[in-house]
Coordinates of C-alpha atoms and ligand atoms in Angstrom, one line a residue:
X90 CA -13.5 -0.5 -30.9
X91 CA -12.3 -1.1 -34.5
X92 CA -10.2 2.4 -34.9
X93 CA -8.8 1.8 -31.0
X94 CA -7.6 -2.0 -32.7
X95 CA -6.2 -0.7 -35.4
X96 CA -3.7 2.0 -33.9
X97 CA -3.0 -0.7 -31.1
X98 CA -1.6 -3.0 -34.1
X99 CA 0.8 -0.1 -35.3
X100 CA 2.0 0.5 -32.2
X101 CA 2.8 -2.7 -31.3
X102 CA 4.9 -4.3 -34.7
X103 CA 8.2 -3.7 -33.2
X104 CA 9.4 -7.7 -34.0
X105 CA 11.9 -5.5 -36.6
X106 CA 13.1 -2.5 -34.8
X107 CA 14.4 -4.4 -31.4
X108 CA 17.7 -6.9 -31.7
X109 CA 15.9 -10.1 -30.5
X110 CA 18.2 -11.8 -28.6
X111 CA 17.7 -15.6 -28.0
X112 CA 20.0 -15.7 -24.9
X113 CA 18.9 -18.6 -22.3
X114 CA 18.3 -17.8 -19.1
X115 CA 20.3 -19.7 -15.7
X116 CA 19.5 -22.9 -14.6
X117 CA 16.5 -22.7 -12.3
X118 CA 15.2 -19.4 -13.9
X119 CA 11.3 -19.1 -12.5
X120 CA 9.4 -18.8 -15.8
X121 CA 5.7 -18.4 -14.8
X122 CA 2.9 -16.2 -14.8
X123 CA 1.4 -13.9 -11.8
X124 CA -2.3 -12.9 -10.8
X125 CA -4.2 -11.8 -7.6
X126 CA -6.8 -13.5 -5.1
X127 CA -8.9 -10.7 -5.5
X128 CA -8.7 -10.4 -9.3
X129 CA -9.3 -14.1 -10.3
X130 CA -10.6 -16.4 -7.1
X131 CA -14.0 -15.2 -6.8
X132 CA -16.0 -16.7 -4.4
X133 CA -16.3 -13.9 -3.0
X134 CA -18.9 -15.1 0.3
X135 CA -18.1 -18.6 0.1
X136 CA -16.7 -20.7 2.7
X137 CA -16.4 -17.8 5.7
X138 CA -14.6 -15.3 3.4
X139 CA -15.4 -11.7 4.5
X140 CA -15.8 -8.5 2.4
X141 CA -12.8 -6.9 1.2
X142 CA -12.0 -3.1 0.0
X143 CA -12.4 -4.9 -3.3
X144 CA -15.6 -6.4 -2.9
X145 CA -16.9 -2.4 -2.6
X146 CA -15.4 -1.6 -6.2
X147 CA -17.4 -1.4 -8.9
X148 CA -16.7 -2.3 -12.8
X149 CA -15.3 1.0 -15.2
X150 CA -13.9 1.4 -18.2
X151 CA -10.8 3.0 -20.1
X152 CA -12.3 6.2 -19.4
X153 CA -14.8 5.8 -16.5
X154 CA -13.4 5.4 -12.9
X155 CA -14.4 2.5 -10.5
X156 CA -16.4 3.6 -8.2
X157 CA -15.8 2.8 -4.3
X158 CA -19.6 2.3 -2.6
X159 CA -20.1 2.4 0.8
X160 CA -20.8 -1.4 1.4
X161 CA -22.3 -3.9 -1.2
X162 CA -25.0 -1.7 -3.1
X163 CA -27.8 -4.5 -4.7
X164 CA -27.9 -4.0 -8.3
X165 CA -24.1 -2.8 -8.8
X166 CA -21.7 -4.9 -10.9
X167 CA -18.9 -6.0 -8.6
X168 CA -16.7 -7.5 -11.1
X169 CA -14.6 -9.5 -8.6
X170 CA -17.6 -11.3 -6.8
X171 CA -17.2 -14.0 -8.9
X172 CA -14.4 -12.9 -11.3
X173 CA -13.2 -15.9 -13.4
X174 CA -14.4 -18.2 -10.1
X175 CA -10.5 -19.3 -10.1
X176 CA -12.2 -20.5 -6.6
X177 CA -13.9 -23.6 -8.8
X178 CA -11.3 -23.8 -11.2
X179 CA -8.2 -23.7 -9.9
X180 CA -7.2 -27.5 -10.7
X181 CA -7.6 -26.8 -14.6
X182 CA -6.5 -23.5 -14.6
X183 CA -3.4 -24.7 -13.1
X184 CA -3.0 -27.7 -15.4
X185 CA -2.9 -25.3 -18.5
X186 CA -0.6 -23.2 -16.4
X187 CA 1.7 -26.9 -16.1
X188 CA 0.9 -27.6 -19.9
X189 CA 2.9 -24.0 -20.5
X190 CA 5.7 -25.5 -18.4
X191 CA 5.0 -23.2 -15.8
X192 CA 7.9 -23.6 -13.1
X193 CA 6.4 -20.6 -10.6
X194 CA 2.9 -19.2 -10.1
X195 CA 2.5 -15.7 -8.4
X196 CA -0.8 -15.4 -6.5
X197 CA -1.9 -13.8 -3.3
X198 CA -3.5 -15.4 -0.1
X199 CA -7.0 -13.4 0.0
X200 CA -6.5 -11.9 3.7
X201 CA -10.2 -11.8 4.5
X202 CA -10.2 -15.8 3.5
X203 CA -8.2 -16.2 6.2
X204 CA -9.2 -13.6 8.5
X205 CA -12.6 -12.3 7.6
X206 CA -13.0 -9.0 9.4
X207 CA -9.2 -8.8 10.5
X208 CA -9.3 -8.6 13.7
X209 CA -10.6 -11.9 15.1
X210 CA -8.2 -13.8 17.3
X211 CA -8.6 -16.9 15.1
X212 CA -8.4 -17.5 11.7
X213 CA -11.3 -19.5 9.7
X214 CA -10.1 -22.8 8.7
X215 CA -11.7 -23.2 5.6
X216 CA -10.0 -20.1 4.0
X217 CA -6.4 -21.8 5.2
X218 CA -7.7 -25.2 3.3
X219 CA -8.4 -23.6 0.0
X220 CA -5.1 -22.6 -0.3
X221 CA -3.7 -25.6 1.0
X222 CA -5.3 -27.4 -2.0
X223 CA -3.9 -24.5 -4.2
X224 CA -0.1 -25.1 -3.6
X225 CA -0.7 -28.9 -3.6
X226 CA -2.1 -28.3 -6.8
X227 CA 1.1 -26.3 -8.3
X228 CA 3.2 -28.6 -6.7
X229 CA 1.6 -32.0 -8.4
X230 CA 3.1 -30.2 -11.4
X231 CA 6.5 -29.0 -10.3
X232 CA 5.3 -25.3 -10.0
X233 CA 6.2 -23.1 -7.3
X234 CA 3.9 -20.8 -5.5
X235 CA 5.3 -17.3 -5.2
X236 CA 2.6 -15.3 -2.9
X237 CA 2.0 -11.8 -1.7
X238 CA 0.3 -11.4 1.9
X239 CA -1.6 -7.7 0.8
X240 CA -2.3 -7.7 -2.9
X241 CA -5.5 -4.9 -2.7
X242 CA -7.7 -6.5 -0.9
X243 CA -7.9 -5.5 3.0
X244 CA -10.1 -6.5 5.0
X245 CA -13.4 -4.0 4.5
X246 CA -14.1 -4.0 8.2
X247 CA -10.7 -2.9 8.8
X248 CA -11.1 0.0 6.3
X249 CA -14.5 1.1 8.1
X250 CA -13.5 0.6 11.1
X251 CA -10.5 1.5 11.9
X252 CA -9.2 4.1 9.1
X253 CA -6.7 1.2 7.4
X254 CA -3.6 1.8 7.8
X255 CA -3.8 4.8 9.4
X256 CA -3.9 3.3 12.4
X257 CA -1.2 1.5 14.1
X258 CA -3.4 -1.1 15.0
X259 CA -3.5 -2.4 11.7
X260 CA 0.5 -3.4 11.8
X261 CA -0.8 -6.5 14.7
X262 CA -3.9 -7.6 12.0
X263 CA -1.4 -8.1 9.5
X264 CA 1.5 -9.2 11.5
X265 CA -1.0 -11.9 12.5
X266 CA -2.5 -12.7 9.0
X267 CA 1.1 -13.4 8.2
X268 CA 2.5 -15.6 11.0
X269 CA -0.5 -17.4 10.4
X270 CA 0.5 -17.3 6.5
X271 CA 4.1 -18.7 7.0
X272 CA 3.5 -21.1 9.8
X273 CA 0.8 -22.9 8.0
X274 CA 2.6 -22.9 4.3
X275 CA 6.0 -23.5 5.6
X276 CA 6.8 -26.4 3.9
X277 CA 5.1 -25.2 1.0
X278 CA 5.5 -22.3 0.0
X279 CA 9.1 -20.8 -0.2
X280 CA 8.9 -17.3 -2.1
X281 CA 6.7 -14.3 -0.6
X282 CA 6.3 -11.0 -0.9
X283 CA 5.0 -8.0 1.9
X284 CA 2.5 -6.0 0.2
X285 CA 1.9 -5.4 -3.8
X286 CA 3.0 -2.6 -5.4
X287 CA 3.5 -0.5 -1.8
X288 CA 5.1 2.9 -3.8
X289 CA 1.6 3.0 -5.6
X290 CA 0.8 5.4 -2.7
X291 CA 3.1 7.8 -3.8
X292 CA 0.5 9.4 -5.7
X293 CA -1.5 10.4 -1.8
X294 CA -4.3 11.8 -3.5
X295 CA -5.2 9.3 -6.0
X296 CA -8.3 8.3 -3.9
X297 CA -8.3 4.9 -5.5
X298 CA -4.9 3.6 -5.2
X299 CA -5.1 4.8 -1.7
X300 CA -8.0 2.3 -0.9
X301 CA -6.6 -0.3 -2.6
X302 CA -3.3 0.1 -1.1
X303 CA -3.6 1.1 2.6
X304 CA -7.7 1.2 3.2
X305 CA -7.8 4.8 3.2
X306 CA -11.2 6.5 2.3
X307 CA -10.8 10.2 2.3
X308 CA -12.9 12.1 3.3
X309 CA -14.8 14.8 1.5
X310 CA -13.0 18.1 2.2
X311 CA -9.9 16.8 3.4
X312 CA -6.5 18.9 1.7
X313 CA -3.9 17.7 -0.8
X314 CA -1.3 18.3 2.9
X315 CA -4.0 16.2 4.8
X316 CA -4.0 13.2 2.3
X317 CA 0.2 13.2 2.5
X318 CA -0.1 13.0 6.0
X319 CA -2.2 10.4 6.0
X320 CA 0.1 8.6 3.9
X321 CA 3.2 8.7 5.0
X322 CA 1.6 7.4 8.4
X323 CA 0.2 4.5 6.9
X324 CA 3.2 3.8 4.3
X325 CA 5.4 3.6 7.3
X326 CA 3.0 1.3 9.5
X327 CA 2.9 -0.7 6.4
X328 CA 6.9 -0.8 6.4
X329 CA 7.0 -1.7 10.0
X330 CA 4.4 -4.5 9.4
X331 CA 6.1 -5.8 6.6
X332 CA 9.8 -5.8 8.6
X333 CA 8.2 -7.7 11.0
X334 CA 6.8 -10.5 8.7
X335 CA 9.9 -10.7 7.8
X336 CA 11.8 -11.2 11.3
X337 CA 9.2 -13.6 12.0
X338 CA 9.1 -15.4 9.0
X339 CA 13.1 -16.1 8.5
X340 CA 12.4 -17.6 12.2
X341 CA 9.4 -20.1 11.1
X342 CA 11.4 -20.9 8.2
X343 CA 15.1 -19.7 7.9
X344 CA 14.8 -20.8 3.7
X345 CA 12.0 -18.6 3.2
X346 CA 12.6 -15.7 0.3
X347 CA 10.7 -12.6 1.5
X348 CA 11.1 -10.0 -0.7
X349 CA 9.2 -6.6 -1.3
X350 CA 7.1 -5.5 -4.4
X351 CA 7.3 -2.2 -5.8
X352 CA 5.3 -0.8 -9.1
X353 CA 9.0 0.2 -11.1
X354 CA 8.9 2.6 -13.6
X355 CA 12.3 4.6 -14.4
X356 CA 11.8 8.0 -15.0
X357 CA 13.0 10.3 -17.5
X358 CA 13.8 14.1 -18.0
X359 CA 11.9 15.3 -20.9
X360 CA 14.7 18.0 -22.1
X361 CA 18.1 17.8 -20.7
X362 CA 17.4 20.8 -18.5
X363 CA 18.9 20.8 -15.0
X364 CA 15.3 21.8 -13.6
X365 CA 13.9 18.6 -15.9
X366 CA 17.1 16.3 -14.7
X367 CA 16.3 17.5 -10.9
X368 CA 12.8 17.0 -11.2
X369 CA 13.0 13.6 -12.0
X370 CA 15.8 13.1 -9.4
X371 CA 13.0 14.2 -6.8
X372 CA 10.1 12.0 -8.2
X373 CA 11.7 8.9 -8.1
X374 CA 13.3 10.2 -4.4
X375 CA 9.5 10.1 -3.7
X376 CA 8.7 7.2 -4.9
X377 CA 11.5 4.9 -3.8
X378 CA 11.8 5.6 -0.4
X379 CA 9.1 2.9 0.1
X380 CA 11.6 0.2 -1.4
X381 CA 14.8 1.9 0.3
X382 CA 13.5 0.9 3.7
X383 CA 12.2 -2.1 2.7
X384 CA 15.8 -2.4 1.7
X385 CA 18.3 -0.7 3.7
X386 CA 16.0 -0.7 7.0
X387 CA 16.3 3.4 7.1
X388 CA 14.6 6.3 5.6
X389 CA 16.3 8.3 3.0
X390 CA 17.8 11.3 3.9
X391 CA 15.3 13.5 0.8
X392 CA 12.5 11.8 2.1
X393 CA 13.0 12.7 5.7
X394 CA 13.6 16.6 4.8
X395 CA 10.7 16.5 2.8
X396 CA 8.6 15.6 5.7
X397 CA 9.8 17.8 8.3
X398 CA 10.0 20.7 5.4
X399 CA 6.0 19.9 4.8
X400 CA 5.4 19.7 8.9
X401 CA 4.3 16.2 8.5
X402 CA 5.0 14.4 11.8
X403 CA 4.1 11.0 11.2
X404 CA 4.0 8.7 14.6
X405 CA 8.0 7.1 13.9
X406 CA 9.4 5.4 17.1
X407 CA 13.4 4.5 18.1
X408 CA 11.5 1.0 18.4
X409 CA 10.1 1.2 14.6
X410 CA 13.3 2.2 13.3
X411 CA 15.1 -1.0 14.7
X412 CA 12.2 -3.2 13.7
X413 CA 12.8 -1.5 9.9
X414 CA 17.0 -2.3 10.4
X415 CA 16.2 -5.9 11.2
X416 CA 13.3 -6.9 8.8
X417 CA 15.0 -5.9 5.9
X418 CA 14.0 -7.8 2.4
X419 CA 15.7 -11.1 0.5
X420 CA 14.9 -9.8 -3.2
X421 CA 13.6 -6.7 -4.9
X422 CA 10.5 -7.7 -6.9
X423 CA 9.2 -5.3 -8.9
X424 CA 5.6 -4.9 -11.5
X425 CA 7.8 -3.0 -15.3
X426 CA 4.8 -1.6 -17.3
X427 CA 6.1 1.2 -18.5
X428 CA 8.7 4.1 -18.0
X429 CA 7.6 7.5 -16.6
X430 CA 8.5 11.2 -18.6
X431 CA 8.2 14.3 -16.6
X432 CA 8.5 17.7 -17.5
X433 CA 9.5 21.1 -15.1
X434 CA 7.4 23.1 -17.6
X435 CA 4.6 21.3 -15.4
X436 CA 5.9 21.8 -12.4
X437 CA 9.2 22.8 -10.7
X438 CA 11.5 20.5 -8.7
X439 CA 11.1 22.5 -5.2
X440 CA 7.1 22.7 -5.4
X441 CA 6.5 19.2 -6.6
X442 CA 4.0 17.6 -4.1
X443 CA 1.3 16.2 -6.4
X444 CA 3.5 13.3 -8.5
X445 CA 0.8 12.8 -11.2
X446 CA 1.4 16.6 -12.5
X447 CA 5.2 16.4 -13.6
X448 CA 4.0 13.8 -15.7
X449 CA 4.4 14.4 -19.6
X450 CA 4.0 12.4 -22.5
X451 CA 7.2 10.4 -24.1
X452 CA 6.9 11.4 -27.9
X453 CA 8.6 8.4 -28.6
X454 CA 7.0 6.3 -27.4
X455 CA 3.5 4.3 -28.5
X456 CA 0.4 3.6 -26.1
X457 CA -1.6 0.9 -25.6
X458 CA -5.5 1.8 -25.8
X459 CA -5.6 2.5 -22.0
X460 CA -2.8 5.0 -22.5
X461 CA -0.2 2.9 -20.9
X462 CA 3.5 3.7 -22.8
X463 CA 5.0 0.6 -24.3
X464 CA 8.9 0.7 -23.5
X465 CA 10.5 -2.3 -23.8
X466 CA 14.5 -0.9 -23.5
X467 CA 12.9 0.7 -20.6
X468 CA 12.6 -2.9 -18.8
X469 CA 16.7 -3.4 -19.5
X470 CA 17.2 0.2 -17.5
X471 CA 14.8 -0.8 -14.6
X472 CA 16.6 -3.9 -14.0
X473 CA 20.1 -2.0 -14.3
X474 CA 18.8 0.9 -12.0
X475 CA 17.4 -1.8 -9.3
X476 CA 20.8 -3.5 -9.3
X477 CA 23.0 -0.8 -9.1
X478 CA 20.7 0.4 -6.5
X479 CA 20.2 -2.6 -4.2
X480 CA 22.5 -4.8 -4.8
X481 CA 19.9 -7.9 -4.3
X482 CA 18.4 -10.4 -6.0
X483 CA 15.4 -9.2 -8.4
X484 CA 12.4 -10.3 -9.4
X485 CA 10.0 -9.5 -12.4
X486 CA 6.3 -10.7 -10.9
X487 CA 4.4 -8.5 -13.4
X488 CA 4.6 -7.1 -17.1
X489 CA 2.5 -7.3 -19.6
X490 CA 0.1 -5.7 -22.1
X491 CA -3.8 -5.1 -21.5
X492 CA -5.8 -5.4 -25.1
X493 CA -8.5 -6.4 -26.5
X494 CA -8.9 -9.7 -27.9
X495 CA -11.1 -11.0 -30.5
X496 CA -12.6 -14.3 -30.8
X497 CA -12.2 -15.8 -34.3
X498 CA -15.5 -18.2 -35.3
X499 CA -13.3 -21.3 -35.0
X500 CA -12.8 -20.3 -31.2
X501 CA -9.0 -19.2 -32.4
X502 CA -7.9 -16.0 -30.6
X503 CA -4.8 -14.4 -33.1
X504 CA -2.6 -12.0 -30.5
X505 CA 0.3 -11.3 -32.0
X506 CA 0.6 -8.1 -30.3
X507 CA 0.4 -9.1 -27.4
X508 CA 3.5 -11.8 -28.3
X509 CA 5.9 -9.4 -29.9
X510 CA 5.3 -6.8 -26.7
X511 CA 6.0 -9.8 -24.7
X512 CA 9.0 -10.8 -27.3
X513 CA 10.3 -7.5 -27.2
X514 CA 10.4 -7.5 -23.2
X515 CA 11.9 -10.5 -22.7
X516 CA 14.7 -9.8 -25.0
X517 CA 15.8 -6.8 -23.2
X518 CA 15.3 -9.0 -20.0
X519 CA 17.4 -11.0 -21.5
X520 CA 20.3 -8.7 -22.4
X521 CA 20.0 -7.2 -18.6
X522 CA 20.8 -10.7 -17.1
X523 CA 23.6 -11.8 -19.9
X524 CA 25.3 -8.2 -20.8
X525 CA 24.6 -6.6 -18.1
X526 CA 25.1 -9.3 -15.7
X527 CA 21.8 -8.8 -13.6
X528 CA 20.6 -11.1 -10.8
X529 CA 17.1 -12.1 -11.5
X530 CA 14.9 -14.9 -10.7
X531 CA 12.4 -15.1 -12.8
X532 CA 9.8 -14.0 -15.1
X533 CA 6.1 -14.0 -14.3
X534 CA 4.2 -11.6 -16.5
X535 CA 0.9 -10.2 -15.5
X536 CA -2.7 -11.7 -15.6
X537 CA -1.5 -15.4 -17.2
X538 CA -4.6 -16.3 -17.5
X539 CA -7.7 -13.4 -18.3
X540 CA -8.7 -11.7 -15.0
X541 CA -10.4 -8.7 -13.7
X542 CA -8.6 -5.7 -14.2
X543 CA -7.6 -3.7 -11.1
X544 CA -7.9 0.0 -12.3
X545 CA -10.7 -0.8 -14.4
X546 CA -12.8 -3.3 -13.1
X547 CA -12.9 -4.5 -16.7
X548 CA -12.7 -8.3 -18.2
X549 CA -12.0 -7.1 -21.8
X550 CA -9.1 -5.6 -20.5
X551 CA -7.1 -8.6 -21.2
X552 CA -3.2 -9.8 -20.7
X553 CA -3.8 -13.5 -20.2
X554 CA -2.3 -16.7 -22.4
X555 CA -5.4 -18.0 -21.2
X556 CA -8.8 -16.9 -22.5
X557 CA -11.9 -16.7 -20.3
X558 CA -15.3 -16.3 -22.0
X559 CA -16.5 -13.3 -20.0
X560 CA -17.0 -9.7 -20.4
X561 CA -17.2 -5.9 -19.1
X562 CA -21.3 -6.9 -18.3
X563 CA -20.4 -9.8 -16.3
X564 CA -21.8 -12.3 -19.3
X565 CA -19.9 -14.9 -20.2
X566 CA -19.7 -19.1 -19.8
X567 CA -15.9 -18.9 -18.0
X568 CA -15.0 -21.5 -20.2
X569 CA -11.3 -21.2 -20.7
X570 CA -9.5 -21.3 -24.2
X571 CA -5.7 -21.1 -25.7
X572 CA -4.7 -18.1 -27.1
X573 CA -1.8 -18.1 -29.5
X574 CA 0.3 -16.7 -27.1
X575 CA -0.6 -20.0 -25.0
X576 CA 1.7 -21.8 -27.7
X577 CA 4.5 -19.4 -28.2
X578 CA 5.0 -18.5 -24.8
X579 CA 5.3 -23.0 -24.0
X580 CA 8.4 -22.3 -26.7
X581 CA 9.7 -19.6 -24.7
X582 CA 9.7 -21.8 -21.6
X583 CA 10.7 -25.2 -23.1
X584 CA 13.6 -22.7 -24.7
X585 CA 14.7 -21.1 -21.8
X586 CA 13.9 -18.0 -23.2
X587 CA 16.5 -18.8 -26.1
X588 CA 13.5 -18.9 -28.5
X589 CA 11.4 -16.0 -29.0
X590 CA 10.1 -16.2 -32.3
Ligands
BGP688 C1 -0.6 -3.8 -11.1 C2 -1.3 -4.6 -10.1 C3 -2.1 -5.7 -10.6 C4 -2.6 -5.6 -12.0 C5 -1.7 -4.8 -13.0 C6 -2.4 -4.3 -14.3 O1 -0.6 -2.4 -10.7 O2 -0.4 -5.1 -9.2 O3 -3.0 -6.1 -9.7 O4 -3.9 -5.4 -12.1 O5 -1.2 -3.7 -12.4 O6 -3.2 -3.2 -14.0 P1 -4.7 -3.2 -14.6 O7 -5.4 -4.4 -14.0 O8 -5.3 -1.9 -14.0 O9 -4.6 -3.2 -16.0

């Protein structure tokens, strides 16, 4: 733990190599913070909620996968059965969120709160209630809710049951969950988003982001070409679905925002070599055909070759492309954690199905102590590439850096890391909006307040302002603390972003 804390100081002392900036940001900029239902709510079998696909993931660690049991196993640590019970909480956690000056709060609506199994007719009213409470809440303090409908937690029962979102089936459930969503919240809530991070899947046979993101178990003995298959089936119900919610929710409320959220990463040729140049050409072609349809309402032309060239015939109706040219998104938000380096000595442009392989590591670059690059400029490039790109409104609902914290005896917490990477991301925000003239709403980095890690399962994983007393074993009192980062990032807010010491 010690030699893992010291490297992570190194590599995070940038306060003197970046140009801080102190621009402010427009009038009605949405400073806040973002989390999940799943990752913070707990409550896991309270009040009618049903099992989700993360209620069968269990706790890892930096270097020891979560595993995915068949059902709830007794004697397992499930680390989001009772999370930080935001579920109990909610009215203080939000009032530190207000005492930050917090003017939006990203969360998602837990779909099996609302719908237990999926696939029932009607939804369970205690589940709509909760979250009734929850936006009254950020309301009483001027906050805005900003929610994604699918943030990695489907239904289990439609996992099991059906083959997630494999099936077409699964485009009704959610088209359902989400008229159900908009109609109730109409008045309350005004900024959504589809489904989190939806280009995750890129990476088919990452057997975990697959569940997560589309309730796909493989099966043993199933091919590399069988898992593409699969997902380009169940990317495109997913688009569909999405294009729908967002037909039907401009007609419940014409105000609404409904935007998309993609996982953004630019990506970089290693060398200046054509083959490296063309190879990252084709990974982000890939990868962003998720976002271009969410976009433009049509498929890519690469994307398109690539599946006929592979033989993939994924189930694509006359009627689904329509549905794709009418549901087409408000605002591009987007998760920045780091920028992506890829290399053709790994793997050459024409055979490149598996994504993770081109992957090399950016010698310029430090890592956090989970491996993650820490790129700061590279935030300024998404936000130039998304604009040039789309042409639409953008939005930042996650960045961030996971660490360790330590507890001083006088209950202090001292993160200055976590501060300058957060110092040193703003500021190149900050140029993108004021030199480069970029669209963008807001600001809400990742995990405001401590929360259970997705990828890891972990609690000492940590990005929050807010502390929680609770750890990788599940010990812990919940009691909530400041951080130091608490203070500075009030600054930031009260500031408009003009102070970022
Ligand atoms: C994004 C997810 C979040 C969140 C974050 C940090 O991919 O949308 O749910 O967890 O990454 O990742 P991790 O929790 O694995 O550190």
């Amino acid at each position: 733990f010690l030699i893992c804390r010291m490297s992570f100081e190194n590599a995070y002392f940038r306060k003197d190599v970046l140009n801080m900036t102190g621009y402010t940001m427009p009038k009605g900029f949405l400073w806040g913070g973002a989390v999940a239902a799943h990752q913070l709510e707990g409550a896991w079998d309270e009040d009618g909620k049903g099992m989700s696909v993360a209620d069968v993931m269990t706790v890892g660690s930096a270097t020891k996968p979560r595993e995915i049991t068949d059902g709830v196993i007794p004697g397992k640590n499930y680390p989001n059965h009772e999370a930080i019970d935001f579920y109990h909480h909610y009215k203080g956690d939000i009032k530190l969120m207000a005492e930050m000056g917090f003017k939006a709060f990203r969360t998602s609506i837990a779909w099996t709160r609302i719908f237990p199994k999926g696939d029932e007719e009607e939804p369970n009213e205690a589940g709509l209630k909760f979250y009734d409470d929850l936006f009254d809440e950020c309301h009483k303090y001027g906050i805005e809710p900003v929610i994604t409908l699918s943030h990695f937690e489907i239904p289990y029962h439609l996992v099991k049951e059906y083959g997630g979102f494999t099936n077409r089936k699964l485009i009704d459930y959610f088209v359902r969950f989400a008229r159900v969503c908009f109609k109730r919240y109409k008045n309350k809530v005004k900024y959504w988003m589809t489904f989190n991070e939806i280009d995750n899947q890129s990476a088919f046979n990452n057997d975990f982001l697959m569940a997560t993101n589309s309730g796909i178990l493989f099966k043993d003995g199933m091919t590399d070409h069988d898992k593409e298959a699969a997902m380009y089936q169940a990317g495109h119900y997913e688009l569909v679905a999405s294009a729908l919610a967002v037909k039907i929710g401009h007609k419940i409320n014409p105000n609404f925002q409904i935007g998309c959220m993609i996982n953004y990463s630019p990506v970089r040729p290693l060398t200046p070599s054509s083959d490296d140049v063309l190879l990252a050409d084709k990974w982000e072609q890939r990868r962003d055909w998720f976002s271009d349809v969410h976009v433009f309402g049509e498929y890519p032309n690469a994307v398109e070759a690539y599946i006929e060239r592979n033989g993939y015939r994924p189930d694509i109706t006359d009627e689904d492309r329509i549905v794709l040219k009418e549901g087409t998104v408000d605002y591009v938000g987007f998760s920045y954690y780091q920028t992506t380096t890829v290399s053709s000595e790994k793997i050459k442009p024409d055979d490149l199905t598996d994504l993770a392989k081109a992957v090399a590591k950016n010698p310029t670059l430090m890592r956090s102590d989970w491996g993650w690059e820490i790129d700061p400029e590279g935030l300024r490039i998404a936000l130039n590439q998304l604009q040039d790109r789309y042409h639409k409104p953008l939005f930042i609902v996650e960045n961030g850096l996971g660490a360790y914290d330590k507890v001083e005896a006088d209950g202090s917490i001292h993160d200055d890391y976590r501060i300058d990477y957060l110092r040193n991301h703003i500021s190149e925000m900050e140029k993108a909006v004021e030199l480069d003239g970029v669209n963008l709403m807001g600001y809400l980095p990742w995990g405001c307040i401590d929360l259970v890690s997705a990828g890891t399962g972990q609690m000492d994983k940590r990005y929050g302002f807010i502390y929680v007393d609770k750890n990788d074993a599940g010990e812990g009192t919940l009691t909530r603390s400041r951080k130091d980062s608490f203070f500075w990032y009030k600054k930031v807010i009260e500031s408009n972003g003009q102070d970022l010491d």
